mmCIF file of C-alpha atoms in Angstrom:
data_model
loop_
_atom_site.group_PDB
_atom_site.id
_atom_site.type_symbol
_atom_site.label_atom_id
_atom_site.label_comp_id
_atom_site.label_asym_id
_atom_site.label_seq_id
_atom_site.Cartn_x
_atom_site.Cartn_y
_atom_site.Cartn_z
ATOM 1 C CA UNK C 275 -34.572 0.669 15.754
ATOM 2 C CA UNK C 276 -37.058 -1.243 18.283
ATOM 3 C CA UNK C 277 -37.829 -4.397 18.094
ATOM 4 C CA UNK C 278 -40.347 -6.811 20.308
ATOM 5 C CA UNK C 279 -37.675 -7.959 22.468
ATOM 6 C CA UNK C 280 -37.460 -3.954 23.081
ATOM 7 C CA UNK C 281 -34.372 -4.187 22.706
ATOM 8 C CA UNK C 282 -32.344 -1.096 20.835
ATOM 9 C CA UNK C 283 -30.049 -0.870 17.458
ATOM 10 C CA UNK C 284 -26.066 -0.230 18.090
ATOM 11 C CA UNK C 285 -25.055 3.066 19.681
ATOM 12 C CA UNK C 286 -23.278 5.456 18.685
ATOM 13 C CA UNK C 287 -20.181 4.285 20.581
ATOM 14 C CA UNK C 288 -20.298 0.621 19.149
ATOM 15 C CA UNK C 289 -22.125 0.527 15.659
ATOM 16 C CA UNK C 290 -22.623 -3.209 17.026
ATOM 17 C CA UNK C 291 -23.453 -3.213 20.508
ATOM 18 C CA UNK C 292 -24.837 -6.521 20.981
ATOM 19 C CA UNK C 293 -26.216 -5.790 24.835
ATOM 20 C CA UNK C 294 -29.938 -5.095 24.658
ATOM 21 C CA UNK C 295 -31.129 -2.067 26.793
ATOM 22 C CA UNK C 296 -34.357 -2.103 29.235
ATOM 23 C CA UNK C 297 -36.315 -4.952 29.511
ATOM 24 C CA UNK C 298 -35.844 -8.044 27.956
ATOM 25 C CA UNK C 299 -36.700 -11.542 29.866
ATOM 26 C CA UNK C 300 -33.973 -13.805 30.017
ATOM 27 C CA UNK C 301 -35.302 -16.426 27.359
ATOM 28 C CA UNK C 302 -35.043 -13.423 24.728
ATOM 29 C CA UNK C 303 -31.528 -12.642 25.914
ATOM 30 C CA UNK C 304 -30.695 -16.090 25.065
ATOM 31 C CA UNK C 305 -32.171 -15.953 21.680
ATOM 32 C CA UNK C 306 -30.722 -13.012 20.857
ATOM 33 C CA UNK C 307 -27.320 -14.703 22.180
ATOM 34 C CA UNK C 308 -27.648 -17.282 20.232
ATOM 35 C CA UNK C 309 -28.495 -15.777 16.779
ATOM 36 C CA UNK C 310 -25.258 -13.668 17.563
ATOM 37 C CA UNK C 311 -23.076 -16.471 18.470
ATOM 38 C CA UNK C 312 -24.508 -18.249 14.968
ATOM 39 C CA UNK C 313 -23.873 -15.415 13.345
ATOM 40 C CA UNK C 314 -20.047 -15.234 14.136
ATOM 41 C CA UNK C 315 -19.368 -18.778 13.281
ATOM 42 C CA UNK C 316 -20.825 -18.540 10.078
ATOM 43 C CA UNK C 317 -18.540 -15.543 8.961
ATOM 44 C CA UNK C 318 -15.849 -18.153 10.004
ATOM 45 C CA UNK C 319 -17.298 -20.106 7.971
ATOM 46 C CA UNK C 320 -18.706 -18.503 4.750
ATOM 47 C CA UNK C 321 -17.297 -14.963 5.284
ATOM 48 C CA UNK C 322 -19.779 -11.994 5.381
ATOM 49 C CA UNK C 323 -20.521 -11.202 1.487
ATOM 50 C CA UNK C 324 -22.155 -15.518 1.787
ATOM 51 C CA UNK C 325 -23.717 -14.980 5.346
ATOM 52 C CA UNK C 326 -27.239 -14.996 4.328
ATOM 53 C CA UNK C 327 -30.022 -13.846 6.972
ATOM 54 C CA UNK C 328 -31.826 -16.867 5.586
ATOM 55 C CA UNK C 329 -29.169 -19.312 6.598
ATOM 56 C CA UNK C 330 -28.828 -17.408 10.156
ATOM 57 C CA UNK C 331 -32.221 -17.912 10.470
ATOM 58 C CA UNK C 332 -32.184 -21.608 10.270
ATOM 59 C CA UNK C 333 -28.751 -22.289 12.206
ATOM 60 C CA UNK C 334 -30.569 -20.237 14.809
ATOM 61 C CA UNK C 335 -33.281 -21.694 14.726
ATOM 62 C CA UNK C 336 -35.449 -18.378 14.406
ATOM 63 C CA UNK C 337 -38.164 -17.138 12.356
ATOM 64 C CA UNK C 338 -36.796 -15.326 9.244
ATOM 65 C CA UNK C 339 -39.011 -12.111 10.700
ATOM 66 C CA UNK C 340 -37.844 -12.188 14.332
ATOM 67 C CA UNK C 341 -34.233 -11.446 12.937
ATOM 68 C CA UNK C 342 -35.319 -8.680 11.087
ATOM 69 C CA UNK C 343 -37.281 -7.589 14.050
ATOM 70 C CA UNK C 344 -34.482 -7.653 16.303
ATOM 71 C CA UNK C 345 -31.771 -6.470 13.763
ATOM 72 C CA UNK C 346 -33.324 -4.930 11.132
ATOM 73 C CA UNK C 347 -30.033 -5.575 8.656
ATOM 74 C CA UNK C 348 -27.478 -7.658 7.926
ATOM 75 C CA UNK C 349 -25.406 -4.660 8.192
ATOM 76 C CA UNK C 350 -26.356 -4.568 12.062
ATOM 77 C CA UNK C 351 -26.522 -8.425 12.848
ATOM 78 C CA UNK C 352 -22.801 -9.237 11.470
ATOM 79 C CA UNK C 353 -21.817 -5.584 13.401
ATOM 80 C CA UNK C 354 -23.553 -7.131 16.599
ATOM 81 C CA UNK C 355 -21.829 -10.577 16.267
ATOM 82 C CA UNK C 356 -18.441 -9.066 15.848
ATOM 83 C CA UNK C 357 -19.242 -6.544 18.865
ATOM 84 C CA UNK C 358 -20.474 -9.274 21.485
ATOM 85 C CA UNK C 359 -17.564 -11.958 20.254
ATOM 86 C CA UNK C 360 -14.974 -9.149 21.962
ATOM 87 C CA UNK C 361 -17.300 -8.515 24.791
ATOM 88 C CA UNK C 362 -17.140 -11.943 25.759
ATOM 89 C CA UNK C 363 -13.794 -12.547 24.730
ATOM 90 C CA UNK C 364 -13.245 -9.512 27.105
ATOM 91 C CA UNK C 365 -14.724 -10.494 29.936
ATOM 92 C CA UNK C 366 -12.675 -13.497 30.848
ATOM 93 C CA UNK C 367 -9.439 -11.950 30.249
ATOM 94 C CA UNK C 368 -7.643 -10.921 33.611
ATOM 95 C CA UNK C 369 -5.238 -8.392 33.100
ATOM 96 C CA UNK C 370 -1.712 -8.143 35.174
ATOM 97 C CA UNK C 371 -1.119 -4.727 33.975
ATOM 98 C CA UNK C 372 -1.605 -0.971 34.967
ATOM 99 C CA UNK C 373 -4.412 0.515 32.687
ATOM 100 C CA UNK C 374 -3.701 2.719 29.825
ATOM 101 C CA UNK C 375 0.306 2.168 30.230
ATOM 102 C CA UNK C 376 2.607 0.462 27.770
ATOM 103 C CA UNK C 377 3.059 -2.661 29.630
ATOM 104 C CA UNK C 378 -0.892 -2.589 29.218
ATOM 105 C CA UNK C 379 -0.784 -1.991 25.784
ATOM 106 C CA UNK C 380 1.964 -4.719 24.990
ATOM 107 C CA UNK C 381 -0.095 -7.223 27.298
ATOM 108 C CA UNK C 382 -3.761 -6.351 25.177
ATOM 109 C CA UNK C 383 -1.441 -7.185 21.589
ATOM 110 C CA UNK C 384 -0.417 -10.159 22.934
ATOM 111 C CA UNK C 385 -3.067 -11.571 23.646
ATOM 112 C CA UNK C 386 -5.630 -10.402 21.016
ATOM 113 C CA UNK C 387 -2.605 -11.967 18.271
ATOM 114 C CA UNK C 388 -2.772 -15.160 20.373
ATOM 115 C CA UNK C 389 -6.503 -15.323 20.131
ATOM 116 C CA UNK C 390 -6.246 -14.715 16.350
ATOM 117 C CA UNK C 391 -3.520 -17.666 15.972
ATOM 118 C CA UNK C 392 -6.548 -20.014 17.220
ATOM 119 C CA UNK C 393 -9.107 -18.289 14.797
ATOM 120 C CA UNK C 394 -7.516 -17.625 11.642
ATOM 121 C CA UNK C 395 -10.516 -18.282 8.748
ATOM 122 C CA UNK C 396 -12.420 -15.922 11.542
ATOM 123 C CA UNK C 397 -9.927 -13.356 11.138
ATOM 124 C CA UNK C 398 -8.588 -13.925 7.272
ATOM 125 C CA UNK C 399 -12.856 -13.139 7.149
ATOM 126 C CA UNK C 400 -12.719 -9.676 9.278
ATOM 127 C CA UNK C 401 -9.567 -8.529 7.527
ATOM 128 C CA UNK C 402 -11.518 -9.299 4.186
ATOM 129 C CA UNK C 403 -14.305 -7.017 5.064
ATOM 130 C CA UNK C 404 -12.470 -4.414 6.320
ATOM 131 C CA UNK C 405 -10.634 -3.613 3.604
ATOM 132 C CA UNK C 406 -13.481 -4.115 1.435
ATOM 133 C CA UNK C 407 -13.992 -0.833 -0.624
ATOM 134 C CA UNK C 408 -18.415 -1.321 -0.114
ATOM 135 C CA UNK C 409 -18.027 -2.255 3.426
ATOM 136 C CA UNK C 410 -21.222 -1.218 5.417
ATOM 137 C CA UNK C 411 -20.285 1.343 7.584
ATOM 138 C CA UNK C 412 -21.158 -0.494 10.619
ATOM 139 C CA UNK C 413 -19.420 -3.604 10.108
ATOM 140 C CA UNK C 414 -16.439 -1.063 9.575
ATOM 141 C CA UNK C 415 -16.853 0.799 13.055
ATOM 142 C CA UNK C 416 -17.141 -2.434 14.980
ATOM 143 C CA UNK C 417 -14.316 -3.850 13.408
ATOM 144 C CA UNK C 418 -12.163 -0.879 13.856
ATOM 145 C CA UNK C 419 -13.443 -0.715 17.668
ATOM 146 C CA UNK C 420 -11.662 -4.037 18.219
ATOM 147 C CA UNK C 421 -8.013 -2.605 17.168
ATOM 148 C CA UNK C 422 -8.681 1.063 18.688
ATOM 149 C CA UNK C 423 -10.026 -0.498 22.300
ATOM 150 C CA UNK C 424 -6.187 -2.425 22.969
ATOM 151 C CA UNK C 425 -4.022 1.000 22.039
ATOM 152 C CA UNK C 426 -6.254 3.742 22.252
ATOM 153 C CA UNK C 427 -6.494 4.735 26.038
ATOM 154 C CA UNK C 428 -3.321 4.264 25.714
ATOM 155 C CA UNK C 429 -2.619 6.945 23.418
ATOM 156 C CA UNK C 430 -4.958 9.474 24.646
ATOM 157 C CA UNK C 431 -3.203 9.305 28.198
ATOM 158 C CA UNK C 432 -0.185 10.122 26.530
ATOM 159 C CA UNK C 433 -1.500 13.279 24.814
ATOM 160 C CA UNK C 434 -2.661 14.272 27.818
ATOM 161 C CA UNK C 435 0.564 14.315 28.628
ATOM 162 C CA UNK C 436 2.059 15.781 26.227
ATOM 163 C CA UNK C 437 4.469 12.949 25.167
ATOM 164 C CA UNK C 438 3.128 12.595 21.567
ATOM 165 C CA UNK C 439 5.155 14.809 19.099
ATOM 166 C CA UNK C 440 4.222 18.052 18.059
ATOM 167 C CA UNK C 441 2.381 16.734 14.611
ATOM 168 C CA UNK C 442 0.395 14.282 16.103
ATOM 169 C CA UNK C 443 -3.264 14.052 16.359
ATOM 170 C CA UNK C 444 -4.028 10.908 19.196
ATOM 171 C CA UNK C 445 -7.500 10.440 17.051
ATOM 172 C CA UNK C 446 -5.506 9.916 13.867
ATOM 173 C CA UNK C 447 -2.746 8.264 15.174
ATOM 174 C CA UNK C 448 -5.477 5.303 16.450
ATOM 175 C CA UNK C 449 -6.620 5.297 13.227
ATOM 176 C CA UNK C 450 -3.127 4.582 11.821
ATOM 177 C CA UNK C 451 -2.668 2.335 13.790
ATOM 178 C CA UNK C 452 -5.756 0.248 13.395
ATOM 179 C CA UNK C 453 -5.172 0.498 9.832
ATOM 180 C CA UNK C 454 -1.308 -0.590 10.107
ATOM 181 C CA UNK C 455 -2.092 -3.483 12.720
ATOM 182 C CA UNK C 456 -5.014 -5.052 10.177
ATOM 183 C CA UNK C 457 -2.194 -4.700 7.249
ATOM 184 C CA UNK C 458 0.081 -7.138 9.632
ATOM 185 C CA UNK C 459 -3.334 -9.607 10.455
ATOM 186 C CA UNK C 460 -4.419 -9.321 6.651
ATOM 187 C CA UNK C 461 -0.613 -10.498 5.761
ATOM 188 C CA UNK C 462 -0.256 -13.271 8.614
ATOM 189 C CA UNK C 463 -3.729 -14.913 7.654
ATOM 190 C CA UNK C 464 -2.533 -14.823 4.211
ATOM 191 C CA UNK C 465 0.690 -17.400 5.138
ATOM 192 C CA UNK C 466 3.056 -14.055 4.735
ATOM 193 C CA UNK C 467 3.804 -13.813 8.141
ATOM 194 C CA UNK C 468 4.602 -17.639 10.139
ATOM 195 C CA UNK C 469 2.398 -18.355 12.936
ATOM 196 C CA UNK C 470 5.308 -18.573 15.639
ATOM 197 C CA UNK C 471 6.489 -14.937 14.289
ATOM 198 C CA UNK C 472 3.123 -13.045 14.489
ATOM 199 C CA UNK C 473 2.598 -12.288 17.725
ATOM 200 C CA UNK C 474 6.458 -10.630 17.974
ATOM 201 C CA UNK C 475 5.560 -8.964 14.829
ATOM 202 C CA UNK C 476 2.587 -7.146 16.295
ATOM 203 C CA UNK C 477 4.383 -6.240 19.099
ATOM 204 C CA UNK C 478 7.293 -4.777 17.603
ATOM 205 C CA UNK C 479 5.637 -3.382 14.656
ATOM 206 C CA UNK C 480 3.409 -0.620 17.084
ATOM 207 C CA UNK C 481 6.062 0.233 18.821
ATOM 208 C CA UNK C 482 8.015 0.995 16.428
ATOM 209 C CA UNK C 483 5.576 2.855 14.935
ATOM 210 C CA UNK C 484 5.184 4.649 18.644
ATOM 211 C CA UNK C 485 8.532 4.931 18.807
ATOM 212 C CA UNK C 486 8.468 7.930 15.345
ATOM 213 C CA UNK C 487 5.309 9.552 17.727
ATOM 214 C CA UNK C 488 6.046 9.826 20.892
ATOM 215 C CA UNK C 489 8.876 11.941 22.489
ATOM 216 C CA UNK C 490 10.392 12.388 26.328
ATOM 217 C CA UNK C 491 9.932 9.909 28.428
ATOM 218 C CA UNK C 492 7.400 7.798 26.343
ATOM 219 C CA UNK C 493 9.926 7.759 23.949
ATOM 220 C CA UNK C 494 12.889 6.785 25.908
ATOM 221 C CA UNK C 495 10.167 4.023 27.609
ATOM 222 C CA UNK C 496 9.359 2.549 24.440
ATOM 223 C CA UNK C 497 12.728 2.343 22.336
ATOM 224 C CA UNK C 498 14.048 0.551 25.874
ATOM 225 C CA UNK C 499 11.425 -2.289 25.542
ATOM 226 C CA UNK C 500 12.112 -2.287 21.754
ATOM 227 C CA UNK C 501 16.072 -3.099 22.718
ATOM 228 C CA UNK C 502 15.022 -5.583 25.295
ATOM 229 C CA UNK C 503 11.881 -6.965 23.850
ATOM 230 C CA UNK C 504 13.254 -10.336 23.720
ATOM 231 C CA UNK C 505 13.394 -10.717 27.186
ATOM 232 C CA UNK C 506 9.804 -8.853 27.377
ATOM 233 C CA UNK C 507 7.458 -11.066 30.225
ATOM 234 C CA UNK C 508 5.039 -11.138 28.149
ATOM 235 C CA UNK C 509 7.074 -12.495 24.837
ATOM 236 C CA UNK C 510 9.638 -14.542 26.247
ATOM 237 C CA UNK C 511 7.752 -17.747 24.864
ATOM 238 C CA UNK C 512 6.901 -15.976 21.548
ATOM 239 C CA UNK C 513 10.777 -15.402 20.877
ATOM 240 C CA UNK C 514 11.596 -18.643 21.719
ATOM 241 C CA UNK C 515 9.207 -20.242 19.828
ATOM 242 C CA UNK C 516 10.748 -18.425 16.395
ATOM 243 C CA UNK C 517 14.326 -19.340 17.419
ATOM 244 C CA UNK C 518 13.382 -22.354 17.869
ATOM 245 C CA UNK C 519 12.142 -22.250 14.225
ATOM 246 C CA UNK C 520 15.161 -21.104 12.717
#
């Protein structure tokens, strides 16, 4: 899919890569910014099944044809939005931990749960889709990407290792736990789960999950911080803030 910004549909890596490649002048890189950043609001807003490409069009401020042009689909312009929200959410995130270790794992949960706490109709709206049985399967992918980026590096170094057990697969353990962590959003942004307990929840909820997978030292690592998880850096405000509900 090419467009007159030449600009490219999503890749194979992110069904909603919301970078353009080759040339594009600046003023079309901030149109194209700006349709996406419309775009995610309004699934705040209205969800996905009422996001309209008409409605985009005029928040935008956009011909109804240049979207097409640069998107082609709704399928591909909510994918996009959702892609480049995490890109820039992303970028100005600095991380204190060693990549692809659990520390870095634990520190990536904590934060994306924080960031949900502040956009819950945003997220109650993603969960929605996602478990939608006619998803497209774009939106899907670039949904799923957000989960699989915090733990999946994560898991792959340990099967490199050897530290998963014998009956697991890294690819479908990522999946598992995509699924199992959108269960836990699905259920907070439903009331289920309090605000000042979620981001404990997530936490301890992988890990335990980890915990059945792993064996050896991964193993011993992560039962350890599941024991000692309320004095856990990176939660001590978290379980203070549900004691302090009690």
């Amino acid at each position: 899919m090419r467009d007159r910004d030449r600009t490219t549909k999503p890749s194979a890596q992110c069904a909603g890569d919301a970078r353009p490649s080759g040339y594009a002048s600046p003023s079309i890189i901030a149109r194209r910014d700006r349709i996406l950043d419309e775009t995610r609001r309004m699934i705040g807003e209205v969800g996905v099944t009422n996001l309209s490409m008409d409605d985009v069009a005029k928040r935008a401020n956009v011909a109804k044809r240049t979207l097409y042009n640069a998107f082609q689909s709704k399928e591909y312009l909510v994918a996009s939005a959702i892609s480049k929200y995490m890109e820039d959410y992303e970028r100005r995130i600095h991380y204190s931990t060693e990549d692809a270790t659990l520390d870095w794992m634990i520190e990536r949960l904590v934060i994306v749960a924080r960031r949900n706490l502040e956009i819950r109709n945003y997220t109650r709206a993603l969960m929605n889709v996602y478990h939608s049985a006619d998803v497209a399967p774009e939106i899907r992918k670039a949904i799923h990407d957000i989960a699989a980026h915090s733990h999946g590096p994560w898991i792959r170094r340990l099967a490199g290792k050897r530290q998963l057990q014998p009956w697991i697969d890294a690819d479908d353990l990522i999946a598992m736990l995509v699924r199992y962590r959108y269960a836990t959003a699905s259920a907070w942004a439903e009331g289920e789960i309090p605000d000042e307990k979620m981001v404990v929840e997530v936490v301890r909820s992988v890990l335990t999950v980890m915990a059945g997978a792993t064996r050896g030292a991964a193993r011993r690592e992560i039962v350890d911080t599941l024991n000692s998880l309320d004095r856990h850096p990176l939660l001590e405000g978290h379980v203070a803030a549900i004691s302090a509900g009690k």
